[in-house]
Amino acid sequence: MELAIESLDSPALTKAQLADLLFDQIGLNKRESKEMVDAFFDLVSQSLVEGDDVKLSGFGNFQIRTKAPRPGRNPRTGELIPIQARRVVTFHASTKLKEQIQSGETSASDA
């Protein structure tokens, strides 16, 4: 199945646009489309908050990484400021996605 996204007006794909694509191309009603998109992102977010990696076959991996505390500097005053330890999300694109980007393919993967 191929999802056409050429009609997008903005350079960013939004959750509302994803829901519209599900409505237009798969036939879900608008409420179901919005709920499905919201549920997907809620599930991904919750998994990351719990410290689990999220692996999307053919797309990439979202991982939580803990950054150690480090010294920082206020660029305006030059004052040393400690930067607290924090957790960050990293994304690593799959080889398949990287190849699609390099070749300019616009079709959706079937994996």
Coordinates of N, CA and C in Angstrom, one line a residue:
M1 N 0.8 -1.2 0.0 CA 0.0 0.0 0.0 C 0.9 1.2 0.0
E2 N 0.5 2.2 -0.8 CA 1.3 3.4 -0.9 C 0.5 4.6 -0.4
L3 N 1.1 5.5 0.4 CA 0.4 6.7 0.9 C 1.0 7.9 0.2
A4 N 0.1 8.6 -0.5 CA 0.6 9.8 -1.2 C 0.6 11.0 -0.3
I5 N 1.8 11.6 -0.2 CA 1.8 12.8 0.7 C 2.3 14.0 -0.1
E6 N 2.2 14.0 -1.4 CA 2.7 15.1 -2.2 C 1.8 16.3 -2.0
S7 N 0.6 16.2 -1.5 CA -0.3 17.3 -1.4 C -0.1 18.1 -0.1
L8 N 0.9 17.8 0.6 CA 1.2 18.5 1.9 C 1.6 19.9 1.6
D9 N 1.1 20.9 2.3 CA 1.4 22.3 2.0 C 2.6 22.7 2.8
S10 N 2.9 22.2 4.0 CA 4.0 22.6 4.8 C 5.1 21.6 4.7
P11 N 6.4 22.0 5.1 CA 7.5 21.1 5.0 C 7.5 20.1 6.1
A12 N 6.6 20.2 7.1 CA 6.6 19.3 8.2 C 5.3 18.5 8.1
L13 N 5.4 17.2 8.4 CA 4.2 16.3 8.4 C 3.7 16.4 9.8
T14 N 2.4 16.8 10.0 CA 1.8 16.9 11.3 C 0.9 15.7 11.7
K15 N 0.6 15.6 13.0 CA -0.3 14.6 13.4 C -1.7 14.7 12.7
A16 N -2.2 16.0 12.5 CA -3.4 16.2 11.8 C -3.4 15.8 10.4
Q17 N -2.2 16.0 9.7 CA -2.1 15.6 8.4 C -2.0 14.0 8.3
L18 N -1.4 13.4 9.2 CA -1.4 11.9 9.2 C -2.8 11.4 9.4
A19 N -3.6 12.0 10.3 CA -4.9 11.6 10.4 C -5.7 11.8 9.1
D20 N -5.5 12.9 8.5 CA -6.2 13.2 7.2 C -5.8 12.1 6.1
L21 N -4.5 11.7 6.1 CA -4.1 10.7 5.2 C -4.7 9.4 5.4
L22 N -4.9 9.0 6.7 CA -5.6 7.8 7.0 C -7.0 7.8 6.6
F23 N -7.6 9.0 6.8 CA -9.0 9.2 6.3 C -9.1 9.1 4.8
D24 N -8.3 9.8 4.1 CA -8.4 9.9 2.6 C -8.0 8.6 2.0
Q25 N -6.9 7.9 2.4 CA -6.4 6.8 1.7 C -6.7 5.4 2.2
I26 N -7.1 5.3 3.5 CA -7.4 4.0 4.0 C -8.9 3.9 4.3
G27 N -9.6 5.0 4.5 CA -11.0 4.9 4.6 C -11.5 4.9 6.0
L28 N -10.6 5.1 7.0 CA -11.1 5.3 8.4 C -11.9 6.6 8.5
N29 N -12.8 6.7 9.4 CA -13.5 8.0 9.5 C -12.5 8.9 10.3
K30 N -12.9 10.2 10.3 CA -11.9 11.2 10.8 C -11.7 11.0 12.3
R31 N -12.7 10.7 13.1 CA -12.5 10.5 14.5 C -11.6 9.3 14.7
E32 N -11.8 8.2 14.0 CA -11.0 7.0 14.1 C -9.5 7.3 13.7
S33 N -9.4 8.0 12.6 CA -8.0 8.4 12.2 C -7.3 9.2 13.2
K34 N -7.9 10.2 13.8 CA -7.3 11.0 14.8 C -6.9 10.1 16.0
E35 N -7.8 9.3 16.5 CA -7.6 8.5 17.6 C -6.5 7.5 17.4
M36 N -6.4 6.9 16.2 CA -5.3 6.0 15.8 C -3.9 6.7 15.9
V37 N -3.8 7.9 15.3 CA -2.6 8.6 15.3 C -2.2 9.0 16.7
D38 N -3.2 9.5 17.5 CA -2.9 9.8 18.9 C -2.5 8.6 19.7
A39 N -3.1 7.5 19.5 CA -2.8 6.3 20.3 C -1.4 5.8 19.9
F40 N -1.0 5.9 18.7 CA 0.3 5.5 18.2 C 1.4 6.3 19.0
F41 N 1.2 7.7 18.9 CA 2.2 8.5 19.5 C 2.2 8.4 21.0
D42 N 1.0 8.2 21.6 CA 1.0 8.0 23.1 C 1.7 6.7 23.5
L43 N 1.6 5.7 22.7 CA 2.3 4.4 23.0 C 3.8 4.6 22.8
V44 N 4.2 5.3 21.8 CA 5.7 5.5 21.6 C 6.2 6.3 22.8
S45 N 5.5 7.4 23.1 CA 5.9 8.3 24.2 C 6.0 7.6 25.5
Q46 N 5.0 6.8 25.8 CA 4.9 6.1 27.1 C 6.1 5.1 27.2
S47 N 6.3 4.4 26.1 CA 7.4 3.4 26.1 C 8.8 4.1 26.4
L48 N 9.0 5.2 25.8 CA 10.2 6.0 26.0 C 10.3 6.5 27.4
V49 N 9.2 7.0 27.9 CA 9.2 7.5 29.3 C 9.6 6.4 30.3
E50 N 9.1 5.2 30.0 CA 9.4 4.0 30.8 C 10.8 3.5 30.6
G51 N 11.6 4.0 29.7 CA 12.9 3.6 29.5 C 13.1 2.6 28.4
D52 N 12.0 2.2 27.7 CA 12.1 1.2 26.7 C 12.5 1.8 25.3
D53 N 13.3 1.1 24.6 CA 13.5 1.5 23.2 C 12.3 1.3 22.3
V54 N 12.2 2.0 21.3 CA 11.1 1.8 20.3 C 11.7 1.6 19.0
K55 N 11.5 0.4 18.4 CA 12.1 0.0 17.1 C 10.9 -0.2 16.1
L56 N 11.0 0.6 15.0 CA 10.1 0.5 13.9 C 10.8 0.0 12.7
S57 N 10.4 -1.3 12.4 CA 11.1 -2.0 11.3 C 11.0 -1.2 10.0
G58 N 12.1 -1.0 9.4 CA 12.2 -0.3 8.1 C 12.2 1.2 8.3
F59 N 12.1 1.7 9.5 CA 12.1 3.2 9.7 C 13.3 3.6 10.6
G60 N 13.4 3.0 11.8 CA 14.5 3.4 12.7 C 14.2 3.1 14.2
N61 N 15.1 3.5 15.0 CA 15.0 3.2 16.5 C 15.0 4.5 17.2
F62 N 14.1 4.6 18.2 CA 14.2 5.7 19.2 C 14.7 5.1 20.5
Q63 N 15.7 5.8 21.1 CA 16.3 5.2 22.3 C 16.5 6.4 23.3
I64 N 16.4 6.0 24.6 CA 16.7 6.9 25.7 C 18.1 6.8 26.0
R65 N 18.8 8.0 26.2 CA 20.2 8.0 26.6 C 20.3 9.0 27.7
T66 N 21.1 8.6 28.7 CA 21.3 9.4 29.9 C 22.6 10.2 29.7
K67 N 22.5 11.5 29.7 CA 23.6 12.4 29.6 C 24.1 12.7 31.0
A68 N 25.4 12.6 31.2 CA 26.0 12.9 32.5 C 26.0 14.4 32.7
P69 N 26.1 14.8 34.0 CA 26.2 16.2 34.3 C 27.5 16.7 33.8
R70 N 27.6 18.0 33.5 CA 28.8 18.6 33.0 C 28.8 20.1 33.2
P71 N 30.0 20.6 33.2 CA 30.1 22.1 33.4 C 29.7 22.8 32.1
G72 N 29.0 23.9 32.3 CA 28.6 24.7 31.1 C 29.0 26.1 31.4
R73 N 28.7 27.0 30.4 CA 29.1 28.4 30.6 C 28.0 29.3 30.0
N74 N 27.6 30.3 30.8 CA 26.6 31.3 30.3 C 27.3 32.1 29.2
P75 N 26.8 32.0 28.0 CA 27.5 32.7 26.8 C 27.5 34.2 27.0
R76 N 26.5 34.8 27.7 CA 26.5 36.2 27.9 C 27.5 36.7 28.9
T77 N 27.6 36.0 30.0 CA 28.4 36.5 31.1 C 29.7 35.7 31.3
G78 N 29.8 34.5 30.7 CA 31.0 33.7 30.8 C 31.0 33.0 32.1
E79 N 30.0 33.1 33.0 CA 29.9 32.4 34.3 C 29.8 30.9 34.1
L80 N 30.5 30.2 34.9 CA 30.4 28.7 34.9 C 29.0 28.3 35.5
I81 N 28.3 27.4 34.9 CA 27.0 27.0 35.3 C 27.0 25.4 35.2
P82 N 26.6 24.7 36.2 CA 26.6 23.3 36.1 C 25.3 22.9 35.3
I83 N 25.5 21.9 34.4 CA 24.4 21.4 33.6 C 24.0 20.0 34.2
Q84 N 22.8 19.9 34.6 CA 22.3 18.7 35.3 C 22.3 17.5 34.4
A85 N 22.4 16.3 35.0 CA 22.2 15.1 34.2 C 20.8 15.0 33.7
R86 N 20.6 14.5 32.5 CA 19.3 14.4 31.9 C 19.2 13.3 31.0
R87 N 17.9 12.9 30.7 CA 17.6 11.8 29.7 C 17.2 12.5 28.4
V88 N 17.7 12.0 27.3 CA 17.3 12.5 26.0 C 16.9 11.4 25.1
V89 N 16.1 11.7 24.1 CA 15.7 10.7 23.1 C 16.6 10.9 21.9
T90 N 17.1 9.8 21.4 CA 17.9 9.8 20.2 C 17.2 9.0 19.1
F91 N 17.3 9.3 17.9 CA 16.8 8.5 16.8 C 17.9 8.1 15.8
H92 N 17.8 6.8 15.5 CA 18.8 6.3 14.5 C 18.0 5.7 13.3
A93 N 18.1 6.3 12.2 CA 17.4 5.8 11.0 C 17.9 4.4 10.6
S94 N 16.9 3.6 10.1 CA 17.3 2.3 9.6 C 18.1 2.4 8.3
T95 N 18.8 1.4 8.0 CA 19.5 1.3 6.7 C 18.5 1.5 5.5
K96 N 17.3 0.9 5.6 CA 16.3 1.0 4.6 C 15.8 2.4 4.4
L97 N 15.6 3.1 5.5 CA 15.2 4.5 5.4 C 16.3 5.4 4.8
K98 N 17.5 5.2 5.2 CA 18.6 5.9 4.7 C 18.8 5.7 3.2
E99 N 18.6 4.5 2.7 CA 18.6 4.2 1.3 C 17.5 4.9 0.6
Q100 N 16.3 4.9 1.1 CA 15.2 5.5 0.5 C 15.4 7.0 0.4
I101 N 16.0 7.6 1.4 CA 16.3 9.1 1.4 C 17.4 9.4 0.3
Q102 N 18.4 8.5 0.2 CA 19.5 8.7 -0.8 C 19.0 8.6 -2.2
S103 N 18.1 7.6 -2.4 CA 17.6 7.4 -3.8 C 16.4 8.3 -4.1
G104 N 15.9 9.0 -3.1 CA 14.7 9.9 -3.4 C 13.4 9.2 -3.6
E105 N 13.3 7.9 -3.1 CA 12.1 7.1 -3.2 C 11.0 7.8 -2.3
T106 N 9.8 7.8 -2.8 CA 8.7 8.4 -2.0 C 7.7 7.4 -1.6
S107 N 7.8 6.1 -2.0 CA 6.8 5.1 -1.7 C 7.0 4.6 -0.3
A108 N 5.9 4.2 0.3 CA 5.9 3.7 1.6 C 6.4 2.3 1.6
S109 N 7.1 1.9 2.6 CA 7.7 0.5 2.7 C 6.6 -0.5 3.0
D110 N 6.8 -1.7 2.6 CA 5.8 -2.7 2.9 C 6.2 -3.6 4.1
A111 N 7.2 -3.2 4.8 CA 7.7 -3.9 6.0 C 7.1 -3.4 7.2

